[in-house]
């Protein structure tokens, strides 16, 4: 059955304050479906982030950071490697149930949406959760990324930069990042699909976020606060992404 209006979120990265603000806005929007395109709990507030989504009907795509968390047990048990403080912290804040939930996320999700047709949701791209697709990605690489895909719209995430682009007879879009955007301006970025494509930005309490990040004990909290307060500009991020093509 075709969906009339679908919300697409991505890259929350454990920012429960931003996610709560977006979910409050969705209470007013009342979409037919919600899709999260990966990298949900890898951040300072993983448990609180997961708790906000408990009981909600959300379709989850797995991101590279979700996969990283699910593979932590094996890494910590490997006597030939020395885990970082951050890896130990993430392992401590993702219990067995939370890791099993992340491991259940699908590589891609597909929905029929009014006005848009067949929409494929991915993290990096349909072929890799580490591929970096931007508004500047060459059509040659786009063709490789969607080889065998017949969708009318392909949703990507991973770069934390929103875009909408028409190429190869297909519409490509990234909703941006809810929890760690690289848009040059703070906020929680997401998109509403059907019958068109509407990019949204939700404001939230950065002071409260900073307080909770610093209290979390996450070894990367200071770095992540800096990104929230002074996010990089899209042009800088796009240039870096295109120089790499893939990044975990």
JSON list of C-alpha atoms in Angstrom, two decimals:
[
{"chain": "A", "resi": 1, "resn": "UNK", "atom": "CA", "xyz": [0.00, 0.00, 0.00]},
{"chain": "A", "resi": 2, "resn": "UNK", "atom": "CA", "xyz": [1.32, 3.44, -0.94]},
{"chain": "A", "resi": 3, "resn": "UNK", "atom": "CA", "xyz": [2.16, 5.84, 1.90]},
{"chain": "A", "resi": 4, "resn": "UNK", "atom": "CA", "xyz": [0.91, 9.41, 1.72]},
{"chain": "A", "resi": 5, "resn": "UNK", "atom": "CA", "xyz": [3.53, 11.13, 3.91]},
{"chain": "A", "resi": 6, "resn": "UNK", "atom": "CA", "xyz": [6.77, 9.61, 5.18]},
{"chain": "A", "resi": 7, "resn": "UNK", "atom": "CA", "xyz": [9.31, 11.21, 7.51]},
{"chain": "A", "resi": 8, "resn": "UNK", "atom": "CA", "xyz": [12.93, 10.32, 6.93]},
{"chain": "A", "resi": 9, "resn": "UNK", "atom": "CA", "xyz": [15.46, 10.83, 9.72]},
{"chain": "A", "resi": 10, "resn": "UNK", "atom": "CA", "xyz": [19.16, 9.95, 9.75]},
{"chain": "A", "resi": 11, "resn": "UNK", "atom": "CA", "xyz": [22.37, 10.22, 11.73]},
{"chain": "A", "resi": 12, "resn": "UNK", "atom": "CA", "xyz": [20.96, 10.95, 15.18]},
{"chain": "A", "resi": 13, "resn": "UNK", "atom": "CA", "xyz": [24.31, 9.87, 16.66]},
{"chain": "A", "resi": 14, "resn": "UNK", "atom": "CA", "xyz": [23.05, 9.59, 20.20]},
{"chain": "A", "resi": 15, "resn": "UNK", "atom": "CA", "xyz": [21.69, 13.14, 20.36]},
{"chain": "A", "resi": 16, "resn": "UNK", "atom": "CA", "xyz": [18.57, 12.44, 22.37]},
{"chain": "A", "resi": 17, "resn": "UNK", "atom": "CA", "xyz": [17.77, 16.14, 22.84]},
{"chain": "A", "resi": 18, "resn": "UNK", "atom": "CA", "xyz": [17.63, 16.79, 19.10]},
{"chain": "A", "resi": 19, "resn": "UNK", "atom": "CA", "xyz": [15.65, 13.61, 18.50]},
{"chain": "A", "resi": 20, "resn": "UNK", "atom": "CA", "xyz": [13.09, 14.52, 21.19]},
{"chain": "A", "resi": 21, "resn": "UNK", "atom": "CA", "xyz": [12.53, 17.90, 19.52]},
{"chain": "A", "resi": 22, "resn": "UNK", "atom": "CA", "xyz": [11.96, 16.29, 16.13]},
{"chain": "A", "resi": 23, "resn": "UNK", "atom": "CA", "xyz": [9.62, 13.66, 17.55]},
{"chain": "A", "resi": 24, "resn": "UNK", "atom": "CA", "xyz": [7.57, 16.42, 19.19]},
{"chain": "A", "resi": 25, "resn": "UNK", "atom": "CA", "xyz": [7.22, 18.05, 15.77]},
{"chain": "A", "resi": 26, "resn": "UNK", "atom": "CA", "xyz": [6.18, 14.72, 14.27]},
{"chain": "A", "resi": 27, "resn": "UNK", "atom": "CA", "xyz": [3.34, 14.55, 16.77]},
{"chain": "A", "resi": 28, "resn": "UNK", "atom": "CA", "xyz": [1.87, 17.49, 14.88]},
{"chain": "A", "resi": 29, "resn": "UNK", "atom": "CA", "xyz": [2.70, 16.13, 11.41]},
{"chain": "A", "resi": 30, "resn": "UNK", "atom": "CA", "xyz": [1.25, 12.64, 11.99]},
{"chain": "A", "resi": 31, "resn": "UNK", "atom": "CA", "xyz": [3.12, 10.91, 9.10]},
{"chain": "A", "resi": 32, "resn": "UNK", "atom": "CA", "xyz": [2.08, 7.51, 7.79]},
{"chain": "A", "resi": 33, "resn": "UNK", "atom": "CA", "xyz": [5.58, 6.12, 8.35]},
{"chain": "A", "resi": 34, "resn": "UNK", "atom": "CA", "xyz": [8.97, 7.04, 9.81]},
{"chain": "A", "resi": 35, "resn": "UNK", "atom": "CA", "xyz": [12.25, 5.73, 8.40]},
{"chain": "A", "resi": 36, "resn": "UNK", "atom": "CA", "xyz": [15.62, 6.17, 10.09]},
{"chain": "A", "resi": 37, "resn": "UNK", "atom": "CA", "xyz": [18.54, 5.85, 7.70]},
{"chain": "A", "resi": 38, "resn": "UNK", "atom": "CA", "xyz": [21.28, 4.71, 10.05]},
{"chain": "A", "resi": 39, "resn": "UNK", "atom": "CA", "xyz": [23.77, 5.78, 12.74]},
{"chain": "A", "resi": 40, "resn": "UNK", "atom": "CA", "xyz": [21.32, 6.01, 15.60]},
{"chain": "A", "resi": 41, "resn": "UNK", "atom": "CA", "xyz": [23.03, 5.52, 18.98]},
{"chain": "A", "resi": 42, "resn": "UNK", "atom": "CA", "xyz": [26.76, 6.07, 18.29]},
{"chain": "A", "resi": 43, "resn": "UNK", "atom": "CA", "xyz": [27.05, 9.20, 20.39]},
{"chain": "A", "resi": 44, "resn": "UNK", "atom": "CA", "xyz": [26.97, 10.52, 23.95]},
{"chain": "A", "resi": 45, "resn": "UNK", "atom": "CA", "xyz": [23.36, 9.57, 24.84]},
{"chain": "A", "resi": 46, "resn": "UNK", "atom": "CA", "xyz": [22.74, 6.11, 23.36]},
{"chain": "A", "resi": 47, "resn": "UNK", "atom": "CA", "xyz": [20.38, 4.73, 26.00]},
{"chain": "A", "resi": 48, "resn": "UNK", "atom": "CA", "xyz": [18.24, 7.88, 26.10]},
{"chain": "A", "resi": 49, "resn": "UNK", "atom": "CA", "xyz": [18.08, 7.90, 22.30]},
{"chain": "A", "resi": 50, "resn": "UNK", "atom": "CA", "xyz": [16.85, 4.31, 22.18]},
{"chain": "A", "resi": 51, "resn": "UNK", "atom": "CA", "xyz": [14.33, 4.95, 24.95]},
{"chain": "A", "resi": 52, "resn": "UNK", "atom": "CA", "xyz": [12.72, 7.80, 22.99]},
{"chain": "A", "resi": 53, "resn": "UNK", "atom": "CA", "xyz": [11.95, 5.39, 20.15]},
{"chain": "A", "resi": 54, "resn": "UNK", "atom": "CA", "xyz": [10.62, 2.55, 22.29]},
{"chain": "A", "resi": 55, "resn": "UNK", "atom": "CA", "xyz": [7.12, 1.65, 21.16]},
{"chain": "A", "resi": 56, "resn": "UNK", "atom": "CA", "xyz": [7.23, 3.81, 18.04]},
{"chain": "A", "resi": 57, "resn": "UNK", "atom": "CA", "xyz": [6.60, 2.23, 14.64]},
{"chain": "A", "resi": 58, "resn": "UNK", "atom": "CA", "xyz": [9.86, 3.08, 12.85]},
{"chain": "A", "resi": 59, "resn": "UNK", "atom": "CA", "xyz": [11.58, 1.36, 9.94]},
{"chain": "A", "resi": 60, "resn": "UNK", "atom": "CA", "xyz": [15.32, 1.20, 10.58]},
{"chain": "A", "resi": 61, "resn": "UNK", "atom": "CA", "xyz": [18.17, 1.11, 8.08]},
{"chain": "A", "resi": 62, "resn": "UNK", "atom": "CA", "xyz": [21.56, 0.06, 9.41]},
{"chain": "A", "resi": 63, "resn": "UNK", "atom": "CA", "xyz": [24.42, 2.54, 9.22]},
{"chain": "A", "resi": 64, "resn": "UNK", "atom": "CA", "xyz": [28.16, 1.99, 9.49]},
{"chain": "A", "resi": 65, "resn": "UNK", "atom": "CA", "xyz": [28.14, 3.30, 13.07]},
{"chain": "A", "resi": 66, "resn": "UNK", "atom": "CA", "xyz": [25.33, 0.90, 14.05]},
{"chain": "A", "resi": 67, "resn": "UNK", "atom": "CA", "xyz": [27.38, -1.93, 12.57]},
{"chain": "A", "resi": 68, "resn": "UNK", "atom": "CA", "xyz": [30.49, -0.70, 14.43]},
{"chain": "A", "resi": 69, "resn": "UNK", "atom": "CA", "xyz": [28.65, -0.90, 17.75]},
{"chain": "A", "resi": 70, "resn": "UNK", "atom": "CA", "xyz": [27.36, -4.42, 17.06]},
{"chain": "A", "resi": 71, "resn": "UNK", "atom": "CA", "xyz": [30.92, -5.58, 16.27]},
{"chain": "A", "resi": 72, "resn": "UNK", "atom": "CA", "xyz": [32.44, -4.14, 19.46]},
{"chain": "A", "resi": 73, "resn": "UNK", "atom": "CA", "xyz": [32.20, -7.38, 21.44]},
{"chain": "A", "resi": 74, "resn": "UNK", "atom": "CA", "xyz": [34.43, -9.19, 18.98]},
{"chain": "A", "resi": 75, "resn": "UNK", "atom": "CA", "xyz": [36.92, -6.35, 18.96]},
{"chain": "A", "resi": 76, "resn": "UNK", "atom": "CA", "xyz": [37.10, -6.16, 22.74]},
{"chain": "A", "resi": 77, "resn": "UNK", "atom": "CA", "xyz": [37.63, -9.92, 22.93]},
{"chain": "A", "resi": 78, "resn": "UNK", "atom": "CA", "xyz": [40.49, -9.88, 20.39]},
{"chain": "A", "resi": 79, "resn": "UNK", "atom": "CA", "xyz": [43.78, -10.17, 22.29]},
{"chain": "A", "resi": 80, "resn": "UNK", "atom": "CA", "xyz": [45.73, -8.77, 19.33]},
{"chain": "A", "resi": 81, "resn": "UNK", "atom": "CA", "xyz": [44.06, -5.34, 19.45]},
{"chain": "A", "resi": 82, "resn": "UNK", "atom": "CA", "xyz": [43.91, -2.65, 22.11]},
{"chain": "A", "resi": 83, "resn": "UNK", "atom": "CA", "xyz": [40.49, -0.98, 22.25]},
{"chain": "A", "resi": 84, "resn": "UNK", "atom": "CA", "xyz": [40.31, 2.77, 22.65]},
{"chain": "A", "resi": 85, "resn": "UNK", "atom": "CA", "xyz": [38.70, 4.50, 25.61]},
{"chain": "A", "resi": 86, "resn": "UNK", "atom": "CA", "xyz": [35.81, 5.46, 23.33]},
{"chain": "A", "resi": 87, "resn": "UNK", "atom": "CA", "xyz": [35.27, 1.88, 22.22]},
{"chain": "A", "resi": 88, "resn": "UNK", "atom": "CA", "xyz": [35.18, 0.74, 25.84]},
{"chain": "A", "resi": 89, "resn": "UNK", "atom": "CA", "xyz": [32.73, 3.53, 26.69]},
{"chain": "A", "resi": 90, "resn": "UNK", "atom": "CA", "xyz": [30.43, 2.62, 23.79]},
{"chain": "A", "resi": 91, "resn": "UNK", "atom": "CA", "xyz": [30.49, -1.03, 24.80]},
{"chain": "A", "resi": 92, "resn": "UNK", "atom": "CA", "xyz": [29.56, -0.13, 28.37]},
{"chain": "A", "resi": 93, "resn": "UNK", "atom": "CA", "xyz": [26.61, 1.95, 27.17]},
{"chain": "A", "resi": 94, "resn": "UNK", "atom": "CA", "xyz": [25.19, -0.61, 24.72]},
{"chain": "A", "resi": 95, "resn": "UNK", "atom": "CA", "xyz": [23.92, -3.66, 26.59]},
{"chain": "A", "resi": 96, "resn": "UNK", "atom": "CA", "xyz": [23.11, -6.96, 24.89]},
{"chain": "A", "resi": 97, "resn": "UNK", "atom": "CA", "xyz": [19.51, -5.97, 24.17]},
{"chain": "A", "resi": 98, "resn": "UNK", "atom": "CA", "xyz": [20.49, -2.64, 22.62]},
{"chain": "A", "resi": 99, "resn": "UNK", "atom": "CA", "xyz": [23.19, -4.24, 20.45]},
{"chain": "A", "resi": 100, "resn": "UNK", "atom": "CA", "xyz": [20.76, -6.95, 19.33]},
{"chain": "A", "resi": 101, "resn": "UNK", "atom": "CA", "xyz": [18.26, -4.26, 18.35]},
{"chain": "A", "resi": 102, "resn": "UNK", "atom": "CA", "xyz": [20.87, -2.42, 16.27]},
{"chain": "A", "resi": 103, "resn": "UNK", "atom": "CA", "xyz": [21.88, -5.72, 14.63]},
{"chain": "A", "resi": 104, "resn": "UNK", "atom": "CA", "xyz": [18.27, -6.22, 13.50]},
{"chain": "A", "resi": 105, "resn": "UNK", "atom": "CA", "xyz": [18.31, -3.10, 11.31]},
{"chain": "A", "resi": 106, "resn": "UNK", "atom": "CA", "xyz": [17.95, -3.74, 7.57]},
{"chain": "A", "resi": 107, "resn": "UNK", "atom": "CA", "xyz": [20.56, -2.82, 4.92]},
{"chain": "A", "resi": 108, "resn": "UNK", "atom": "CA", "xyz": [17.87, -0.94, 2.99]},
{"chain": "A", "resi": 109, "resn": "UNK", "atom": "CA", "xyz": [14.13, -0.22, 3.23]},
{"chain": "A", "resi": 110, "resn": "UNK", "atom": "CA", "xyz": [11.76, 0.27, 0.31]},
{"chain": "A", "resi": 111, "resn": "UNK", "atom": "CA", "xyz": [8.36, 2.04, 0.31]},
{"chain": "A", "resi": 112, "resn": "UNK", "atom": "CA", "xyz": [5.86, 3.30, -2.24]},
{"chain": "A", "resi": 113, "resn": "UNK", "atom": "CA", "xyz": [5.09, 6.97, -1.53]},
{"chain": "A", "resi": 114, "resn": "UNK", "atom": "CA", "xyz": [2.36, 9.05, -3.14]},
{"chain": "A", "resi": 115, "resn": "UNK", "atom": "CA", "xyz": [3.75, 11.48, -5.70]},
{"chain": "A", "resi": 116, "resn": "UNK", "atom": "CA", "xyz": [7.25, 10.00, -5.58]},
{"chain": "A", "resi": 117, "resn": "UNK", "atom": "CA", "xyz": [6.81, 6.34, -6.51]},
{"chain": "A", "resi": 118, "resn": "UNK", "atom": "CA", "xyz": [9.17, 3.61, -5.35]},
{"chain": "A", "resi": 119, "resn": "UNK", "atom": "CA", "xyz": [11.57, 5.01, -2.74]},
{"chain": "A", "resi": 120, "resn": "UNK", "atom": "CA", "xyz": [14.69, 3.13, -1.57]},
{"chain": "A", "resi": 121, "resn": "UNK", "atom": "CA", "xyz": [16.19, 4.17, 1.75]},
{"chain": "A", "resi": 122, "resn": "UNK", "atom": "CA", "xyz": [19.88, 3.47, 2.45]},
{"chain": "A", "resi": 123, "resn": "UNK", "atom": "CA", "xyz": [22.67, 4.79, 4.65]},
{"chain": "A", "resi": 124, "resn": "UNK", "atom": "CA", "xyz": [25.75, 5.38, 2.50]},
{"chain": "A", "resi": 125, "resn": "UNK", "atom": "CA", "xyz": [24.28, 4.05, -0.73]},
{"chain": "A", "resi": 126, "resn": "UNK", "atom": "CA", "xyz": [22.36, 0.92, -1.75]},
{"chain": "A", "resi": 127, "resn": "UNK", "atom": "CA", "xyz": [25.67, -0.93, -2.17]},
{"chain": "A", "resi": 128, "resn": "UNK", "atom": "CA", "xyz": [27.63, 0.22, 0.91]},
{"chain": "A", "resi": 129, "resn": "UNK", "atom": "CA", "xyz": [26.95, 1.80, 4.29]},
{"chain": "A", "resi": 130, "resn": "UNK", "atom": "CA", "xyz": [30.30, 3.60, 3.93]},
{"chain": "A", "resi": 131, "resn": "UNK", "atom": "CA", "xyz": [29.77, 5.25, 0.53]},
{"chain": "A", "resi": 132, "resn": "UNK", "atom": "CA", "xyz": [29.70, 9.05, 0.51]},
{"chain": "A", "resi": 133, "resn": "UNK", "atom": "CA", "xyz": [27.07, 10.34, -1.92]},
{"chain": "A", "resi": 134, "resn": "UNK", "atom": "CA", "xyz": [26.76, 14.11, -2.34]},
{"chain": "A", "resi": 135, "resn": "UNK", "atom": "CA", "xyz": [25.25, 16.62, -4.73]},
{"chain": "A", "resi": 136, "resn": "UNK", "atom": "CA", "xyz": [28.65, 16.60, -6.50]},
{"chain": "A", "resi": 137, "resn": "UNK", "atom": "CA", "xyz": [29.05, 12.83, -6.92]},
{"chain": "A", "resi": 138, "resn": "UNK", "atom": "CA", "xyz": [29.79, 11.92, -10.53]},
{"chain": "A", "resi": 139, "resn": "UNK", "atom": "CA", "xyz": [27.09, 10.20, -12.55]},
{"chain": "A", "resi": 140, "resn": "UNK", "atom": "CA", "xyz": [29.56, 7.39, -13.23]},
{"chain": "A", "resi": 141, "resn": "UNK", "atom": "CA", "xyz": [29.85, 6.61, -9.51]},
{"chain": "A", "resi": 142, "resn": "UNK", "atom": "CA", "xyz": [26.12, 7.10, -8.99]},
{"chain": "A", "resi": 143, "resn": "UNK", "atom": "CA", "xyz": [25.45, 4.54, -11.72]},
{"chain": "A", "resi": 144, "resn": "UNK", "atom": "CA", "xyz": [27.71, 2.04, -9.96]},
{"chain": "A", "resi": 145, "resn": "UNK", "atom": "CA", "xyz": [26.08, 2.76, -6.59]},
{"chain": "A", "resi": 146, "resn": "UNK", "atom": "CA", "xyz": [22.57, 2.03, -7.87]},
{"chain": "A", "resi": 147, "resn": "UNK", "atom": "CA", "xyz": [23.38, -0.77, -10.31]},
{"chain": "A", "resi": 148, "resn": "UNK", "atom": "CA", "xyz": [20.38, -3.13, -10.43]},
{"chain": "A", "resi": 149, "resn": "UNK", "atom": "CA", "xyz": [18.16, -0.66, -8.56]},
{"chain": "A", "resi": 150, "resn": "UNK", "atom": "CA", "xyz": [14.87, 0.35, -10.20]},
{"chain": "A", "resi": 151, "resn": "UNK", "atom": "CA", "xyz": [13.62, 2.81, -7.55]},
{"chain": "A", "resi": 152, "resn": "UNK", "atom": "CA", "xyz": [12.29, 6.23, -8.55]},
{"chain": "A", "resi": 153, "resn": "UNK", "atom": "CA", "xyz": [13.94, 7.85, -5.53]},
{"chain": "A", "resi": 154, "resn": "UNK", "atom": "CA", "xyz": [17.09, 6.83, -3.63]},
{"chain": "A", "resi": 155, "resn": "UNK", "atom": "CA", "xyz": [17.62, 8.22, -0.14]},
{"chain": "A", "resi": 156, "resn": "UNK", "atom": "CA", "xyz": [21.17, 8.33, 1.21]},
{"chain": "A", "resi": 157, "resn": "UNK", "atom": "CA", "xyz": [22.62, 9.61, 4.50]},
{"chain": "A", "resi": 158, "resn": "UNK", "atom": "CA", "xyz": [26.11, 9.26, 6.08]},
{"chain": "A", "resi": 159, "resn": "UNK", "atom": "CA", "xyz": [27.54, 12.62, 4.95]},
{"chain": "A", "resi": 160, "resn": "UNK", "atom": "CA", "xyz": [25.36, 14.70, 7.32]},
{"chain": "A", "resi": 161, "resn": "UNK", "atom": "CA", "xyz": [24.68, 17.16, 4.46]},
{"chain": "A", "resi": 162, "resn": "UNK", "atom": "CA", "xyz": [21.20, 17.44, 2.96]},
{"chain": "A", "resi": 163, "resn": "UNK", "atom": "CA", "xyz": [20.54, 17.65, -0.75]},
{"chain": "A", "resi": 164, "resn": "UNK", "atom": "CA", "xyz": [18.04, 16.82, -3.48]},
{"chain": "A", "resi": 165, "resn": "UNK", "atom": "CA", "xyz": [19.33, 15.95, -6.93]},
{"chain": "A", "resi": 166, "resn": "UNK", "atom": "CA", "xyz": [18.01, 14.55, -10.19]},
{"chain": "A", "resi": 167, "resn": "UNK", "atom": "CA", "xyz": [20.36, 12.26, -12.14]},
{"chain": "A", "resi": 168, "resn": "UNK", "atom": "CA", "xyz": [20.22, 9.11, -14.25]},
{"chain": "A", "resi": 169, "resn": "UNK", "atom": "CA", "xyz": [16.44, 9.28, -14.38]},
{"chain": "A", "resi": 170, "resn": "UNK", "atom": "CA", "xyz": [16.30, 9.02, -10.57]},
{"chain": "A", "resi": 171, "resn": "UNK", "atom": "CA", "xyz": [15.88, 11.47, -7.70]},
{"chain": "A", "resi": 172, "resn": "UNK", "atom": "CA", "xyz": [18.57, 11.30, -5.02]},
{"chain": "A", "resi": 173, "resn": "UNK", "atom": "CA", "xyz": [18.24, 12.95, -1.63]},
{"chain": "A", "resi": 174, "resn": "UNK", "atom": "CA", "xyz": [19.82, 13.14, 1.80]},
{"chain": "A", "resi": 175, "resn": "UNK", "atom": "CA", "xyz": [17.60, 14.40, 4.65]},
{"chain": "A", "resi": 176, "resn": "UNK", "atom": "CA", "xyz": [20.60, 15.71, 6.60]},
{"chain": "A", "resi": 177, "resn": "UNK", "atom": "CA", "xyz": [21.52, 14.76, 10.14]},
{"chain": "A", "resi": 178, "resn": "UNK", "atom": "CA", "xyz": [19.24, 15.03, 13.15]},
{"chain": "A", "resi": 179, "resn": "UNK", "atom": "CA", "xyz": [22.02, 14.85, 15.71]},
{"chain": "A", "resi": 180, "resn": "UNK", "atom": "CA", "xyz": [25.28, 16.05, 14.14]},
{"chain": "A", "resi": 181, "resn": "UNK", "atom": "CA", "xyz": [24.61, 18.12, 11.01]},
{"chain": "A", "resi": 182, "resn": "UNK", "atom": "CA", "xyz": [27.30, 19.60, 8.80]},
{"chain": "A", "resi": 183, "resn": "UNK", "atom": "CA", "xyz": [25.15, 22.45, 7.49]},
{"chain": "A", "resi": 184, "resn": "UNK", "atom": "CA", "xyz": [26.96, 25.52, 8.82]},
{"chain": "A", "resi": 185, "resn": "UNK", "atom": "CA", "xyz": [24.02, 26.19, 11.13]},
{"chain": "A", "resi": 186, "resn": "UNK", "atom": "CA", "xyz": [22.92, 24.27, 14.25]},
{"chain": "A", "resi": 187, "resn": "UNK", "atom": "CA", "xyz": [19.63, 22.40, 14.28]},
{"chain": "A", "resi": 188, "resn": "UNK", "atom": "CA", "xyz": [18.12, 18.97, 13.68]},
{"chain": "A", "resi": 189, "resn": "UNK", "atom": "CA", "xyz": [17.75, 18.27, 9.96]},
{"chain": "A", "resi": 190, "resn": "UNK", "atom": "CA", "xyz": [15.26, 15.80, 8.43]},
{"chain": "A", "resi": 191, "resn": "UNK", "atom": "CA", "xyz": [12.85, 15.51, 5.51]},
{"chain": "A", "resi": 192, "resn": "UNK", "atom": "CA", "xyz": [9.16, 14.93, 4.79]},
{"chain": "A", "resi": 193, "resn": "UNK", "atom": "CA", "xyz": [8.38, 12.89, 1.68]},
{"chain": "A", "resi": 194, "resn": "UNK", "atom": "CA", "xyz": [5.08, 12.82, -0.22]},
{"chain": "A", "resi": 195, "resn": "UNK", "atom": "CA", "xyz": [3.83, 14.08, -2.51]},
{"chain": "A", "resi": 196, "resn": "UNK", "atom": "CA", "xyz": [7.02, 16.15, -2.89]},
{"chain": "A", "resi": 197, "resn": "UNK", "atom": "CA", "xyz": [10.29, 16.45, -0.96]},
{"chain": "A", "resi": 198, "resn": "UNK", "atom": "CA", "xyz": [10.36, 18.94, 1.89]},
{"chain": "A", "resi": 199, "resn": "UNK", "atom": "CA", "xyz": [13.58, 19.51, 3.84]},
{"chain": "A", "resi": 200, "resn": "UNK", "atom": "CA", "xyz": [13.03, 20.52, 7.44]},
{"chain": "A", "resi": 201, "resn": "UNK", "atom": "CA", "xyz": [15.14, 21.98, 10.25]},
{"chain": "A", "resi": 202, "resn": "UNK", "atom": "CA", "xyz": [14.05, 21.77, 13.90]},
{"chain": "A", "resi": 203, "resn": "UNK", "atom": "CA", "xyz": [15.61, 23.97, 16.55]},
{"chain": "A", "resi": 204, "resn": "UNK", "atom": "CA", "xyz": [16.38, 22.50, 19.95]},
{"chain": "A", "resi": 205, "resn": "UNK", "atom": "CA", "xyz": [18.14, 23.37, 23.22]},
{"chain": "A", "resi": 206, "resn": "UNK", "atom": "CA", "xyz": [21.90, 23.33, 22.55]},
{"chain": "A", "resi": 207, "resn": "UNK", "atom": "CA", "xyz": [22.71, 24.35, 26.13]},
{"chain": "A", "resi": 208, "resn": "UNK", "atom": "CA", "xyz": [20.85, 21.32, 27.48]},
{"chain": "A", "resi": 209, "resn": "UNK", "atom": "CA", "xyz": [22.53, 19.11, 24.90]},
{"chain": "A", "resi": 210, "resn": "UNK", "atom": "CA", "xyz": [25.98, 20.37, 25.86]},
{"chain": "A", "resi": 211, "resn": "UNK", "atom": "CA", "xyz": [25.27, 19.81, 29.55]},
{"chain": "A", "resi": 212, "resn": "UNK", "atom": "CA", "xyz": [24.12, 16.24, 28.99]},
{"chain": "A", "resi": 213, "resn": "UNK", "atom": "CA", "xyz": [26.99, 15.48, 26.61]},
{"chain": "A", "resi": 214, "resn": "UNK", "atom": "CA", "xyz": [29.60, 16.66, 29.11]},
{"chain": "A", "resi": 215, "resn": "UNK", "atom": "CA", "xyz": [27.94, 14.69, 31.91]},
{"chain": "A", "resi": 216, "resn": "UNK", "atom": "CA", "xyz": [27.82, 11.51, 29.80]},
{"chain": "A", "resi": 217, "resn": "UNK", "atom": "CA", "xyz": [31.46, 10.58, 30.18]},
{"chain": "A", "resi": 218, "resn": "UNK", "atom": "CA", "xyz": [31.80, 10.03, 26.42]},
{"chain": "A", "resi": 219, "resn": "UNK", "atom": "CA", "xyz": [35.51, 10.60, 25.65]},
{"chain": "A", "resi": 220, "resn": "UNK", "atom": "CA", "xyz": [34.51, 12.46, 22.47]},
{"chain": "A", "resi": 221, "resn": "UNK", "atom": "CA", "xyz": [31.92, 14.70, 24.12]},
{"chain": "A", "resi": 222, "resn": "UNK", "atom": "CA", "xyz": [33.99, 17.89, 23.82]},
{"chain": "A", "resi": 223, "resn": "UNK", "atom": "CA", "xyz": [34.59, 17.29, 20.13]},
{"chain": "A", "resi": 224, "resn": "UNK", "atom": "CA", "xyz": [30.93, 16.62, 19.47]},
{"chain": "A", "resi": 225, "resn": "UNK", "atom": "CA", "xyz": [29.83, 19.72, 21.37]},
{"chain": "A", "resi": 226, "resn": "UNK", "atom": "CA", "xyz": [32.16, 21.78, 19.19]},
{"chain": "A", "resi": 227, "resn": "UNK", "atom": "CA", "xyz": [30.57, 20.32, 16.04]},
{"chain": "A", "resi": 228, "resn": "UNK", "atom": "CA", "xyz": [27.06, 21.10, 17.34]},
{"chain": "A", "resi": 229, "resn": "UNK", "atom": "CA", "xyz": [27.98, 24.66, 18.25]},
{"chain": "A", "resi": 230, "resn": "UNK", "atom": "CA", "xyz": [30.06, 25.41, 15.14]},
{"chain": "A", "resi": 231, "resn": "UNK", "atom": "CA", "xyz": [29.14, 22.90, 12.43]},
{"chain": "A", "resi": 232, "resn": "UNK", "atom": "CA", "xyz": [31.29, 22.79, 9.31]},
{"chain": "A", "resi": 233, "resn": "UNK", "atom": "CA", "xyz": [29.99, 24.30, 6.08]},
{"chain": "A", "resi": 234, "resn": "UNK", "atom": "CA", "xyz": [28.50, 21.93, 3.49]},
{"chain": "A", "resi": 235, "resn": "UNK", "atom": "CA", "xyz": [30.98, 22.90, 0.74]},
{"chain": "A", "resi": 236, "resn": "UNK", "atom": "CA", "xyz": [33.92, 21.85, 2.92]},
{"chain": "A", "resi": 237, "resn": "UNK", "atom": "CA", "xyz": [32.29, 18.54, 3.82]},
{"chain": "A", "resi": 238, "resn": "UNK", "atom": "CA", "xyz": [31.27, 17.78, 0.23]},
{"chain": "A", "resi": 239, "resn": "UNK", "atom": "CA", "xyz": [34.79, 18.39, -1.07]},
{"chain": "A", "resi": 240, "resn": "UNK", "atom": "CA", "xyz": [36.21, 16.08, 1.60]},
{"chain": "A", "resi": 241, "resn": "UNK", "atom": "CA", "xyz": [33.60, 13.40, 0.93]},
{"chain": "A", "resi": 242, "resn": "UNK", "atom": "CA", "xyz": [34.25, 13.41, -2.81]},
{"chain": "A", "resi": 243, "resn": "UNK", "atom": "CA", "xyz": [38.00, 13.06, -2.19]},
{"chain": "A", "resi": 244, "resn": "UNK", "atom": "CA", "xyz": [37.32, 9.86, -0.24]},
{"chain": "A", "resi": 245, "resn": "UNK", "atom": "CA", "xyz": [34.23, 8.31, -1.91]},
{"chain": "A", "resi": 246, "resn": "UNK", "atom": "CA", "xyz": [34.02, 5.76, 0.94]},
{"chain": "A", "resi": 247, "resn": "UNK", "atom": "CA", "xyz": [34.62, 6.30, 4.66]},
{"chain": "A", "resi": 248, "resn": "UNK", "atom": "CA", "xyz": [33.71, 4.34, 7.80]}
]
